[in-house]
mmCIF file of C-alpha atoms and ligand atoms in Angstrom:
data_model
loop_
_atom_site.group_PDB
_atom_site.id
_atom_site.type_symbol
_atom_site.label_atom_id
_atom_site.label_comp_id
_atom_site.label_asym_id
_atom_site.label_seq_id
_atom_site.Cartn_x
_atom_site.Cartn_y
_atom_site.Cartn_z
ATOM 1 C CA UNK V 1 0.000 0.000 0.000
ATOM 2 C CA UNK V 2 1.115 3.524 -0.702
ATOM 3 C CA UNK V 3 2.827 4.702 2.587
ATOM 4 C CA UNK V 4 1.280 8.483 2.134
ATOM 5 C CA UNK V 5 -1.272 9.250 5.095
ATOM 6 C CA UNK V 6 -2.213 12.159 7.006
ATOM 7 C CA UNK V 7 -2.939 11.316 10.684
ATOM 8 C CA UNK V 8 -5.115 13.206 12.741
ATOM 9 C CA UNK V 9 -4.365 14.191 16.476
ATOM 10 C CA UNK V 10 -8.254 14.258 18.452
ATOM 11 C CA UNK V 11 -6.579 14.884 21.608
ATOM 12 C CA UNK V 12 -4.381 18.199 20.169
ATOM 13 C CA UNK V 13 -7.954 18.919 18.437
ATOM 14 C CA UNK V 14 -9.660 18.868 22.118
ATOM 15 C CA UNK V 15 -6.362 20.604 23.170
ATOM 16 C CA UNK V 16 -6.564 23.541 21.226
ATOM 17 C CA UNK V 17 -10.591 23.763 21.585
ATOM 18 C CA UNK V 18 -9.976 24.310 25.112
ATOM 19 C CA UNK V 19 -7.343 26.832 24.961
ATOM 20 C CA UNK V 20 -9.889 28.615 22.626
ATOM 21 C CA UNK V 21 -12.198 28.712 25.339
ATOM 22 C CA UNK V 22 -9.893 29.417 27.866
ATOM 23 C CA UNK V 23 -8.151 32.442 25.983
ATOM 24 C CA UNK V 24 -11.302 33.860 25.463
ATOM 25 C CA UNK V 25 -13.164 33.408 28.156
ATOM 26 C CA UNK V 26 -16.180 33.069 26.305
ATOM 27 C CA UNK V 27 -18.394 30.334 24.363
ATOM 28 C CA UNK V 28 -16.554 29.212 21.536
ATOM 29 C CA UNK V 29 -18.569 27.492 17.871
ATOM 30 C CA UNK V 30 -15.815 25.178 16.796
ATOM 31 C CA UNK V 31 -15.321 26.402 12.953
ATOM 32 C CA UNK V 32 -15.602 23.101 10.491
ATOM 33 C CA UNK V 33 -16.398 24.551 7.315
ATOM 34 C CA UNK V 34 -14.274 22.980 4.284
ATOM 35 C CA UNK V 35 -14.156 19.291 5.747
ATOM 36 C CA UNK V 36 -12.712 20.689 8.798
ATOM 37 C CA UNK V 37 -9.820 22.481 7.047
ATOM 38 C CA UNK V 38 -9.545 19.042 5.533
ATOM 39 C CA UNK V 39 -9.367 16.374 8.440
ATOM 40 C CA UNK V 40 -12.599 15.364 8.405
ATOM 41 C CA UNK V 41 -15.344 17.063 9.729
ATOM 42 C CA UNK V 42 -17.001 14.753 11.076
ATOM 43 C CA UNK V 43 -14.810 12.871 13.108
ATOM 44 C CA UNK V 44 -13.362 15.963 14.254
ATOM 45 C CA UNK V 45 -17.274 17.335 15.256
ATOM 46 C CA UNK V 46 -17.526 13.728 17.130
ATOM 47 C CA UNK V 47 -14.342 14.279 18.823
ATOM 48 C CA UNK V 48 -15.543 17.515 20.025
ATOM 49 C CA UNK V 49 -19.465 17.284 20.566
ATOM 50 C CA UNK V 50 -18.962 16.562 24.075
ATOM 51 C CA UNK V 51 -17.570 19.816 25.006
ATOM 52 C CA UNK V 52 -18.240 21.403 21.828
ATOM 53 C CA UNK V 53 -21.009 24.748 22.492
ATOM 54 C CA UNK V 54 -21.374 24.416 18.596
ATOM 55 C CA UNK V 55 -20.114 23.961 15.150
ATOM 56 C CA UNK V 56 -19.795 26.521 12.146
ATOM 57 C CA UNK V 57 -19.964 25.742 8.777
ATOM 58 C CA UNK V 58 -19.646 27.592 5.138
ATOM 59 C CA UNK V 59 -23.019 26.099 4.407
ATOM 60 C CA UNK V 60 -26.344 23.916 4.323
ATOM 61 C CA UNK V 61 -25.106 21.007 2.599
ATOM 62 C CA UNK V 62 -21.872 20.591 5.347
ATOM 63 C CA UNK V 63 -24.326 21.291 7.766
ATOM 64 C CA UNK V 64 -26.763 18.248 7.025
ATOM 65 C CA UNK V 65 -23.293 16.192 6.488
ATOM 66 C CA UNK V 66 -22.886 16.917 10.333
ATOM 67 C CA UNK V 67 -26.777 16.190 11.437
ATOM 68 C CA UNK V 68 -26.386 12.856 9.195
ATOM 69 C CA UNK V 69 -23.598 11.835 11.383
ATOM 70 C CA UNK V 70 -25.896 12.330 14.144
ATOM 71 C CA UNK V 71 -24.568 15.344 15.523
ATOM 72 C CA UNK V 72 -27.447 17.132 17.699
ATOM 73 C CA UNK V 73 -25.034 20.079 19.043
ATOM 74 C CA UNK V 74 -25.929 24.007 17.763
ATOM 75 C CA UNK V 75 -24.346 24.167 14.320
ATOM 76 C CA UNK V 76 -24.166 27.705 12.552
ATOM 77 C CA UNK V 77 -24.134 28.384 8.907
ATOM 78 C CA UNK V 78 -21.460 31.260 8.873
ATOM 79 C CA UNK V 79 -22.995 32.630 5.328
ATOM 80 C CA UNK V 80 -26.552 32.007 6.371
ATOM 81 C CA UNK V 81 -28.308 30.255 3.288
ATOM 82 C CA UNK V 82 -27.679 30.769 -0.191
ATOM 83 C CA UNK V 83 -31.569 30.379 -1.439
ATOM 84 C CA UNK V 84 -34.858 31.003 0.456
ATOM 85 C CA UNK V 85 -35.883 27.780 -0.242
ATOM 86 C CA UNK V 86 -33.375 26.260 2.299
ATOM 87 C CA UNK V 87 -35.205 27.869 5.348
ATOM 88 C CA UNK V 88 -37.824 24.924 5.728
ATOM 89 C CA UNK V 89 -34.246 22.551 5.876
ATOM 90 C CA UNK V 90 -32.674 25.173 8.996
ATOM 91 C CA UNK V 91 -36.062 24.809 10.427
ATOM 92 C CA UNK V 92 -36.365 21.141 10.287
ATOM 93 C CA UNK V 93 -33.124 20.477 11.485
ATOM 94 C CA UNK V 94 -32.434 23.076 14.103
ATOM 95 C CA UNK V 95 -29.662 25.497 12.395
ATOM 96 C CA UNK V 96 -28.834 28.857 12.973
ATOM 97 C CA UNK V 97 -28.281 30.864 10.278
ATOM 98 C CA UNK V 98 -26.135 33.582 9.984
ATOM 99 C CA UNK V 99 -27.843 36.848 7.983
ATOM 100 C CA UNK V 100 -25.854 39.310 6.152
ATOM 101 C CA UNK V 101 -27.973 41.072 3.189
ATOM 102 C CA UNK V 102 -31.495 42.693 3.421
ATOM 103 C CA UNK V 103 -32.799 39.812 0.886
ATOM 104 C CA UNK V 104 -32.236 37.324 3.784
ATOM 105 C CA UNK V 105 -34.359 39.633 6.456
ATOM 106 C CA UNK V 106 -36.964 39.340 3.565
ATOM 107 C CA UNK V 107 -37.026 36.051 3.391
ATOM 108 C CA UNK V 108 -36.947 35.351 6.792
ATOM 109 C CA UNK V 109 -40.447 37.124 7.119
ATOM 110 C CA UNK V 110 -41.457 35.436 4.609
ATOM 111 C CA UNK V 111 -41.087 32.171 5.738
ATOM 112 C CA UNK V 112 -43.506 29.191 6.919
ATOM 113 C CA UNK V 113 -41.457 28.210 10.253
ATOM 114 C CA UNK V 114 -41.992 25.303 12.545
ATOM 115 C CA UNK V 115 -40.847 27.226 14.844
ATOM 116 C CA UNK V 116 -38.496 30.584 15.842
ATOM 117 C CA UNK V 117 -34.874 30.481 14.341
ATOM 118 C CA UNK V 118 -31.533 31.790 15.944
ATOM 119 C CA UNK V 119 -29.923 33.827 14.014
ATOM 120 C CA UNK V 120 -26.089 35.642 14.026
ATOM 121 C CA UNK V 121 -26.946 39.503 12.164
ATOM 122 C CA UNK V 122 -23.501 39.951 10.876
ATOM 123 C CA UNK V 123 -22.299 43.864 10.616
ATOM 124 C CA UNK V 124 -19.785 44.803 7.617
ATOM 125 C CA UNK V 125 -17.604 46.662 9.936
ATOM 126 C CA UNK V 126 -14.800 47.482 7.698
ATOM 127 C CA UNK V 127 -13.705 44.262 5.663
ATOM 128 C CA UNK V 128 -16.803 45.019 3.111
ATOM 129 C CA UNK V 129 -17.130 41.775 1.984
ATOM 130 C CA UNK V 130 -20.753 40.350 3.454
ATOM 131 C CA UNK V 131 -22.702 41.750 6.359
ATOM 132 C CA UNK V 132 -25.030 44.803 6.481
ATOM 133 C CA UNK V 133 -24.262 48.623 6.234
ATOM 134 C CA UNK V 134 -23.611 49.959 9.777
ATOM 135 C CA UNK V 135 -26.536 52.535 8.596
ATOM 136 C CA UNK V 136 -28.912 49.551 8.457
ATOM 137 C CA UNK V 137 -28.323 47.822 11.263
ATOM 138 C CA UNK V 138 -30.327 48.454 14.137
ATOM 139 C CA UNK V 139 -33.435 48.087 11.676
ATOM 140 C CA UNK V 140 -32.310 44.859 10.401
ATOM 141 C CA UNK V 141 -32.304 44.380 13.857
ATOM 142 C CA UNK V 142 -35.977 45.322 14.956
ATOM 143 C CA UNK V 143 -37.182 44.110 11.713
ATOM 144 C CA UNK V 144 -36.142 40.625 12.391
ATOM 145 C CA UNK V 145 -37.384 40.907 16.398
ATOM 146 C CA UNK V 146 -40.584 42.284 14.760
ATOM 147 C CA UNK V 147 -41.091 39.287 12.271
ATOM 148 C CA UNK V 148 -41.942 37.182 15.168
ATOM 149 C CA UNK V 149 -39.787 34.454 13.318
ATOM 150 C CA UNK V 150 -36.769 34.892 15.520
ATOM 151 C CA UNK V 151 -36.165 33.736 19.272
ATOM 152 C CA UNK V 152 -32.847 35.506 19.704
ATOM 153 C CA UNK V 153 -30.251 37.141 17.531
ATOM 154 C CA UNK V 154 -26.305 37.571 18.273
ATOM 155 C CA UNK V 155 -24.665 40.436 16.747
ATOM 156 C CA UNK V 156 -21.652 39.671 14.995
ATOM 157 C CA UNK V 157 -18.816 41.160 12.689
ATOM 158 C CA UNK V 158 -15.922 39.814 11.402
ATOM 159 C CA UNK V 159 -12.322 41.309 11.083
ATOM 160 C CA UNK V 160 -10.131 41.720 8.036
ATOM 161 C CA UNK V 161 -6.446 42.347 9.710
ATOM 162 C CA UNK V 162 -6.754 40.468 13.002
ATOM 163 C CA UNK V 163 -3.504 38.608 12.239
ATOM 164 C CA UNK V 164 -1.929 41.457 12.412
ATOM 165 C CA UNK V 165 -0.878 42.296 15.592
ATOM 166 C CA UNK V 166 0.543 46.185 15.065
ATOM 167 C CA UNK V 167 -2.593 47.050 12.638
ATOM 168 C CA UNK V 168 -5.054 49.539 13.379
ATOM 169 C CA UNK V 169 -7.626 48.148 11.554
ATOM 170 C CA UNK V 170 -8.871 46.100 14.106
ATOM 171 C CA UNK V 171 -9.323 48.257 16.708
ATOM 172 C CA UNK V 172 -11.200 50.765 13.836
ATOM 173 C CA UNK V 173 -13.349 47.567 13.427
ATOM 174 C CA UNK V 174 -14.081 46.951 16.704
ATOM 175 C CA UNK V 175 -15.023 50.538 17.179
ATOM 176 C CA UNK V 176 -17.708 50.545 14.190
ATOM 177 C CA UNK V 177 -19.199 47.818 15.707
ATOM 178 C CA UNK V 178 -19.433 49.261 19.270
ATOM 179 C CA UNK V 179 -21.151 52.537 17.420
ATOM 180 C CA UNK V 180 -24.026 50.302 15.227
ATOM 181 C CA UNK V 181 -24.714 48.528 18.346
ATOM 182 C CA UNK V 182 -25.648 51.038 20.729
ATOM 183 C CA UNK V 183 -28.455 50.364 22.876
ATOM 184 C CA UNK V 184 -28.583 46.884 21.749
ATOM 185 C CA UNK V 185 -28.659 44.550 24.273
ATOM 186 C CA UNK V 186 -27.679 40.660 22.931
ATOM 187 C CA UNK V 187 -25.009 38.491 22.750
ATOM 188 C CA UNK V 188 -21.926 39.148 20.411
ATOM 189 C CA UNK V 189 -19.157 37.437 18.194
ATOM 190 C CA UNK V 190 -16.609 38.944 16.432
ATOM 191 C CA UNK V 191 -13.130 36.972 17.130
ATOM 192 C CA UNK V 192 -11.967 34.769 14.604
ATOM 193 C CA UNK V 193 -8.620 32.480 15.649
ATOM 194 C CA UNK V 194 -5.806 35.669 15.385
ATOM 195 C CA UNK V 195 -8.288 37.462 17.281
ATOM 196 C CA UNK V 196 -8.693 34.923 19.910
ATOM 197 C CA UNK V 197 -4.848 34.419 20.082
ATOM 198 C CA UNK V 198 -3.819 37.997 19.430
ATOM 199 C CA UNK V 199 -6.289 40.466 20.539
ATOM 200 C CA UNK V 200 -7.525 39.427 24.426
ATOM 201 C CA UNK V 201 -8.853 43.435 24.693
ATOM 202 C CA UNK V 202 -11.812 42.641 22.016
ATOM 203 C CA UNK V 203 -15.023 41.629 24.075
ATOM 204 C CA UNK V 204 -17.102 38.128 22.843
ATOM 205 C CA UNK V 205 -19.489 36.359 24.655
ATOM 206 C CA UNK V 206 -19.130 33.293 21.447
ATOM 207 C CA UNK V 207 -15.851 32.885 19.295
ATOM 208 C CA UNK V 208 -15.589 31.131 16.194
ATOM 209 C CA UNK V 209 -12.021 29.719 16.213
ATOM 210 C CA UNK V 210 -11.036 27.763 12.821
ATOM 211 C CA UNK V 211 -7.494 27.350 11.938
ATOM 212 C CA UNK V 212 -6.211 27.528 15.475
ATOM 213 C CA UNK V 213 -8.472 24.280 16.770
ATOM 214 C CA UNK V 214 -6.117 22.275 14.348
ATOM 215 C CA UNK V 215 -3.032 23.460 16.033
ATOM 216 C CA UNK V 216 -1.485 25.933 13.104
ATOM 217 C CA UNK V 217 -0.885 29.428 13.502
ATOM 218 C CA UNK V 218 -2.756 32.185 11.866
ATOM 219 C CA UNK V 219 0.308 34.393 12.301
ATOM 220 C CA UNK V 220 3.053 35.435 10.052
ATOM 221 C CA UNK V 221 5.285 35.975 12.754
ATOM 222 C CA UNK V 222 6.178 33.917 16.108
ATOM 223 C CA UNK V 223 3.376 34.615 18.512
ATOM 224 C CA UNK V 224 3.229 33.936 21.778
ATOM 225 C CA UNK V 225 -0.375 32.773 22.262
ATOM 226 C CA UNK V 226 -0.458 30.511 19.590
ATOM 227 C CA UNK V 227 3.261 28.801 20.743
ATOM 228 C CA UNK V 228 0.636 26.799 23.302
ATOM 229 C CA UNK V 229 -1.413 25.495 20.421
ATOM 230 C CA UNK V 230 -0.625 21.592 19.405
ATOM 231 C CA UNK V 231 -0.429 20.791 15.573
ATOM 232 C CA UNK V 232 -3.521 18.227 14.835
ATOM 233 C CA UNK V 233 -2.393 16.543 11.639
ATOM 234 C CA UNK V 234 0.825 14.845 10.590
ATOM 235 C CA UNK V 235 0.906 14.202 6.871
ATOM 236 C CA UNK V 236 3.598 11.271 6.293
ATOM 237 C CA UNK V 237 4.887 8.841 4.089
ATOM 238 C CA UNK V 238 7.882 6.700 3.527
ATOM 239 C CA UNK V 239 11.141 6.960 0.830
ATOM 240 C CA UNK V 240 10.327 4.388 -2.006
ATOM 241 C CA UNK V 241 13.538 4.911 -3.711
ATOM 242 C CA UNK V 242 17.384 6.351 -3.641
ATOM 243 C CA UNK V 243 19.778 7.816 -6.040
ATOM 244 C CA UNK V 244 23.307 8.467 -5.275
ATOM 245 C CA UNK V 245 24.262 11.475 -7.793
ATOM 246 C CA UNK V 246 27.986 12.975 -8.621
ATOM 247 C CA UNK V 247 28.075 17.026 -8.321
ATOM 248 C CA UNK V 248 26.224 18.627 -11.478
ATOM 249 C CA UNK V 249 23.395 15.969 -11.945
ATOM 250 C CA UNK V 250 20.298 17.346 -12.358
ATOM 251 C CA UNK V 251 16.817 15.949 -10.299
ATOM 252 C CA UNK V 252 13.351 15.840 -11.275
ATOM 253 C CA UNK V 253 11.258 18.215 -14.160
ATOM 254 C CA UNK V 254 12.864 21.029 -15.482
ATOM 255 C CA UNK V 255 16.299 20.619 -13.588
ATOM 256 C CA UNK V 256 14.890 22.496 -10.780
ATOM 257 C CA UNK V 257 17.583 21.622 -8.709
ATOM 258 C CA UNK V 258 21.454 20.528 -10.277
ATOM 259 C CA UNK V 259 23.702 18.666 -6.816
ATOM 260 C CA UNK V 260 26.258 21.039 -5.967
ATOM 261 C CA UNK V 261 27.893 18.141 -4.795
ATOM 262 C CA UNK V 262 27.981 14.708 -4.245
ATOM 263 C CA UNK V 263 24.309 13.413 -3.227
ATOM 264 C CA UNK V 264 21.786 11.366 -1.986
ATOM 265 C CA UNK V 265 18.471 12.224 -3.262
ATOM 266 C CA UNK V 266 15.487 10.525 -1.279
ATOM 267 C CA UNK V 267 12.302 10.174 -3.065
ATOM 268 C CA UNK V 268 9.266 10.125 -1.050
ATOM 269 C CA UNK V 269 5.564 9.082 -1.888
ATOM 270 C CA UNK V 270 3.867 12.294 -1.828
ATOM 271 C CA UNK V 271 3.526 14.528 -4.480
ATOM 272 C CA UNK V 272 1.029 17.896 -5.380
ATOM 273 C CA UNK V 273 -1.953 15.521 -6.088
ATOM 274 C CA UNK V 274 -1.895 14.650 -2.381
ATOM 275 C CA UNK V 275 -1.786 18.574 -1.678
ATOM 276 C CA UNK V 276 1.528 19.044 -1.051
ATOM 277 C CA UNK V 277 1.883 22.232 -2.279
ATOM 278 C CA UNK V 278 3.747 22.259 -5.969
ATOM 279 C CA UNK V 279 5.711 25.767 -5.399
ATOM 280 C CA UNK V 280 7.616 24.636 -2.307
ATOM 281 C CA UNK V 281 10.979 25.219 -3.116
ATOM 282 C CA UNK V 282 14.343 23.582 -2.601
ATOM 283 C CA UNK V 283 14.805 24.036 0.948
ATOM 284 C CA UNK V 284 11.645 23.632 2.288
ATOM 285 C CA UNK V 285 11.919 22.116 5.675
ATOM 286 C CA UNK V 286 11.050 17.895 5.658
ATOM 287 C CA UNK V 287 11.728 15.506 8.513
ATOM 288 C CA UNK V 288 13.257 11.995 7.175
ATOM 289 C CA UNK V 289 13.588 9.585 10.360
ATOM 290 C CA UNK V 290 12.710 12.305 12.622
ATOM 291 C CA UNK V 291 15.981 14.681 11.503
ATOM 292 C CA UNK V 292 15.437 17.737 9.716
ATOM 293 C CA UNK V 293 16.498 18.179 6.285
ATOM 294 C CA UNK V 294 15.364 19.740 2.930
ATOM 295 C CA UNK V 295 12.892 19.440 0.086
ATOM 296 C CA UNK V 296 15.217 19.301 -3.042
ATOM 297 C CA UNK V 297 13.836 20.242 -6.786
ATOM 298 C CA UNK V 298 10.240 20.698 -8.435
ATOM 299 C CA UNK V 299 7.487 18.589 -6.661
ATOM 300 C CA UNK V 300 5.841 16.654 -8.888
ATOM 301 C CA UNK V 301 2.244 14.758 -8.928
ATOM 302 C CA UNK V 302 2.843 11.742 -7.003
ATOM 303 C CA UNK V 303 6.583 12.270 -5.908
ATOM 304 C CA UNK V 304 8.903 14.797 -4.525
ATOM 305 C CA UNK V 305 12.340 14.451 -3.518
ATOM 306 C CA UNK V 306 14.613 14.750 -0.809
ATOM 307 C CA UNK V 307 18.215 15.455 0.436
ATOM 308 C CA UNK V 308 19.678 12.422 2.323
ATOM 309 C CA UNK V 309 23.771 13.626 1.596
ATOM 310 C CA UNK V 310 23.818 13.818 5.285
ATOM 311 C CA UNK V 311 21.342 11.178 7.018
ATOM 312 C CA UNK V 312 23.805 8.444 6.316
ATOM 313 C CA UNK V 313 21.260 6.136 8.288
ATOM 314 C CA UNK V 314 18.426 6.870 6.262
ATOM 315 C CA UNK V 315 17.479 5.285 3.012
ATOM 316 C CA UNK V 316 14.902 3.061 1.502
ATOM 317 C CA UNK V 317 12.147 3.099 3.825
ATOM 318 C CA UNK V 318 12.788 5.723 6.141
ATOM 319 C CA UNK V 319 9.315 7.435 7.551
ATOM 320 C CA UNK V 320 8.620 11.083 6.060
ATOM 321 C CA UNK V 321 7.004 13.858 7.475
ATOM 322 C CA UNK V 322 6.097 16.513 5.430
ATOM 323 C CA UNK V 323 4.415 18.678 8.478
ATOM 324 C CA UNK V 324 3.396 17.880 11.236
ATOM 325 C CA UNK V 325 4.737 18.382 14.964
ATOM 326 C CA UNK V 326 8.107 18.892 14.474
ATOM 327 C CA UNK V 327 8.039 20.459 10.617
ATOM 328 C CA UNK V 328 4.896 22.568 11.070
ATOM 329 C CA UNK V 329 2.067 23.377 7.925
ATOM 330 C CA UNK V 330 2.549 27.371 8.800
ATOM 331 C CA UNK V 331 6.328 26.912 7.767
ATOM 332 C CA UNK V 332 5.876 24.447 4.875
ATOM 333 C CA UNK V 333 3.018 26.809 3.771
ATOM 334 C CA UNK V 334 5.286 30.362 4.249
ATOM 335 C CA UNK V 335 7.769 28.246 2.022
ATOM 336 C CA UNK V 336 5.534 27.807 -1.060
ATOM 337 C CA UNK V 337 3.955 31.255 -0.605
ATOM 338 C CA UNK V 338 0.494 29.945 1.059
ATOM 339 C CA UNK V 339 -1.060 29.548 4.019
ATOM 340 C CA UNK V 340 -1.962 26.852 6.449
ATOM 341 C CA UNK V 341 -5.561 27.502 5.929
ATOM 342 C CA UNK V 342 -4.822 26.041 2.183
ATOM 343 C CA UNK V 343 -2.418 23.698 2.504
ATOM 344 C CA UNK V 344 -5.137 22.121 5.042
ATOM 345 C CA UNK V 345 -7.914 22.358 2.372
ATOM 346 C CA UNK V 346 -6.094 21.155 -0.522
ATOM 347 C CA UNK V 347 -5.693 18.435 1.126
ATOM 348 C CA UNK V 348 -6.994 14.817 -0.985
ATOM 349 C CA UNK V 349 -5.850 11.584 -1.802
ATOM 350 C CA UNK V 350 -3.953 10.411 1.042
ATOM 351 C CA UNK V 351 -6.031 8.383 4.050
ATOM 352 C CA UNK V 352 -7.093 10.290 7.067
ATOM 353 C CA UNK V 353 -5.963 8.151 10.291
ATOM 354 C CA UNK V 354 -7.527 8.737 13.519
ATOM 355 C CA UNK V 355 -6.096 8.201 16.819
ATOM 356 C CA UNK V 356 -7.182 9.939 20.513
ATOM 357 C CA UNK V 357 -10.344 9.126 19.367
HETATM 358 C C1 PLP N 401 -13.844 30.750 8.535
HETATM 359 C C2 PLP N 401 -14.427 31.709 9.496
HETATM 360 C C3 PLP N 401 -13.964 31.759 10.824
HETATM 361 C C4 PLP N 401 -12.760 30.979 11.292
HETATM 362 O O1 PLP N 401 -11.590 31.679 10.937
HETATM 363 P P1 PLP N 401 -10.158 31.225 11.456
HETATM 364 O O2 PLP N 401 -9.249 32.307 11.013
HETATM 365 O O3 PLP N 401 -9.858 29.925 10.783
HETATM 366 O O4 PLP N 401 -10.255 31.086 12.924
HETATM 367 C C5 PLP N 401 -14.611 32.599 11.703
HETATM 368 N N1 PLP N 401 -15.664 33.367 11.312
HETATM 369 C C6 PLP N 401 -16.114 33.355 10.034
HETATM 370 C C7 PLP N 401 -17.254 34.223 9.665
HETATM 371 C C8 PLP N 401 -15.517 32.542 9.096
HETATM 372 O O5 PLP N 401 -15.959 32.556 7.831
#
């Protein structure tokens, strides 16, 4: 069997929910849009539903995934639905919904409910991508109280710059939001993971932390908060194959790389169609036999290769890990020019292994 597998860590996940809770103080909706950033999001909702206040998702068809599975904790829909049509489903099986356009408040009046719906009003407090027009808020707000459709409503806003920790931005942010909801009295959300890790000063009685439950690092930069967190996922495989090349021999498509010496080139099992990411470069930190070397040439579908000049010890065989707890995804990721948040969701092929459970 091929030796590529990512395995997933449900005690780090539990880990790193807790710290989200702790940090914050406050009642935290375990984000697990995107097949929890790709390790399953069911398993990973399972691991947590004990504890778990709630789960977030992108939308209505990862939210039945979870209710399938039999989960029966709170689960929001972070863009609220997509059609009107899919309000008789978030009636009949208990979401909340978050709303973010006037056509949404519409519908909501409009709708034949079983009974009343909780629902997040989000507030486009600066990163004017979805959410209403500070203008409009507080009458989105008593509209929806008004429709006698809605049992309670939790103000929310999400920020653009949060993960970075010298930027203005988010304190402008928070301040908008403060202003549009004056005199309101009801719960609110607005911190995201780097706000949860990096901004302690913004006030949330629910969090929505994503990224950070699966142990990687929103930030650019070393950050102390987010030092505690405990990386989830280890995505492994083996070395199926050695080369000993003289200096000037060229490895793998387009010559990427030429040995400026004498070397031992390591090929592993893993390759872009696995989501390892294709523009890591030479360099790129891998761990062969639990010692740190480098990523060597162009990474190619189902292979890349590695430098083994000086691992005498390892060779045909020797376990891989491309990130993990010792390499982490934030570094790999800075090294191709992504982010964690993608190398997580690109993410396919390889067999997700459980353990913690
Ligand atoms: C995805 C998402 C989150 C989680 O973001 P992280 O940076 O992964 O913590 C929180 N809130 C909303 C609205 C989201 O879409």
């Amino acid at each position: 069997m091929r030796p590529a597998r990512a395995l997933i860590d449900l005690d780090a996940l539990r880990h790193n929910y807790r710290l989200a809770r702790e940090m914050s103080g406050a009642r935290a909706l375990a984000v697990v849009k995107a097949d929890a950033y790709g390790h399953g999001a069911v398993r990973c909702a399972q691991a947590l539903e004990a504890e778990a206040d709630g789960f977030a998702v992108a939308c209505i068809e990862e939210a039945l995934a979870l209710r399938e599975a039999g989960i029966r904790a709170p689960i929001l829909l972070l863009e609220g639905f997509f059609e009107a049509d899919e309000l008789t489903l978030i009636d009949q099986h208990d979401l909340w919904c978050v709303i973010h356009a006037q056509w949404q408040i519409e519908a909501v009046e409009q709708a034949r409910l079983s009974k009343p719906l909780t629902l997040w009003l989000k507030l486009d407090s600066g990163m004017h991508r979805v959410g209403l027009h500070p203008a409009d808020y507080q009458g989105a707000y008593r509209r929806l109280l008004a429709s006698g459709k809605v049992s309670k409503i939790v103000l929310m806003s999400h920020f653009a710059r949060a993960d970075e920790p010298e930027c203005e931005r988010t304190a402008e942010q928070l301040a908008l939001f403060q202003q549009a909801r004056e005199g309101l009295s009801a719960e609110v959300s607005l911190r995201n993971s780097p706000a949860v890790l990096g901004w302690p000063q913004v006030p949330s009685d629910w969090v929505r932390p994503g990224i950070m439950l699966y142990g990687a690092t929103p930030f650019e930069q070393a950050q102390e908060q987010a030092a505690r967190l405990q990386p989830v996922m280890t995505l492994e495989s083996k070395v199926i194959s050695v080369r000993e090349l003289p200096a000037g021999e060229p490895v793998g498509y387009g010559a990427r790389f030429v040995s400026e010496r004498p070397t031992r080139v390591g090929v592993v099992a893993m390759g872009y169609a696995d989501g390892y990411p294709r523009h890591a470069p030479t360099g790129t930190p891998v761990l062969v036999d639990g010692q740190l070397t480098r990523l060597i040439g162009r990474v190619s579908m189902d292979m890349l290769t590695v430098d083994l000049t000086d691992l005498p010890h390892a060779g045909l065989g020797s376990h891989v890990e491309l990130w993990g707890k010792r390499v982490l995804a934030s570094e790999v990721a800075m090294a191709a020019g992504s982010i964690p948040y993608q190398i997580f969701c690109n993410l396919r092929r390889v067999p997700l292994l459980y353990f913690g459970g």
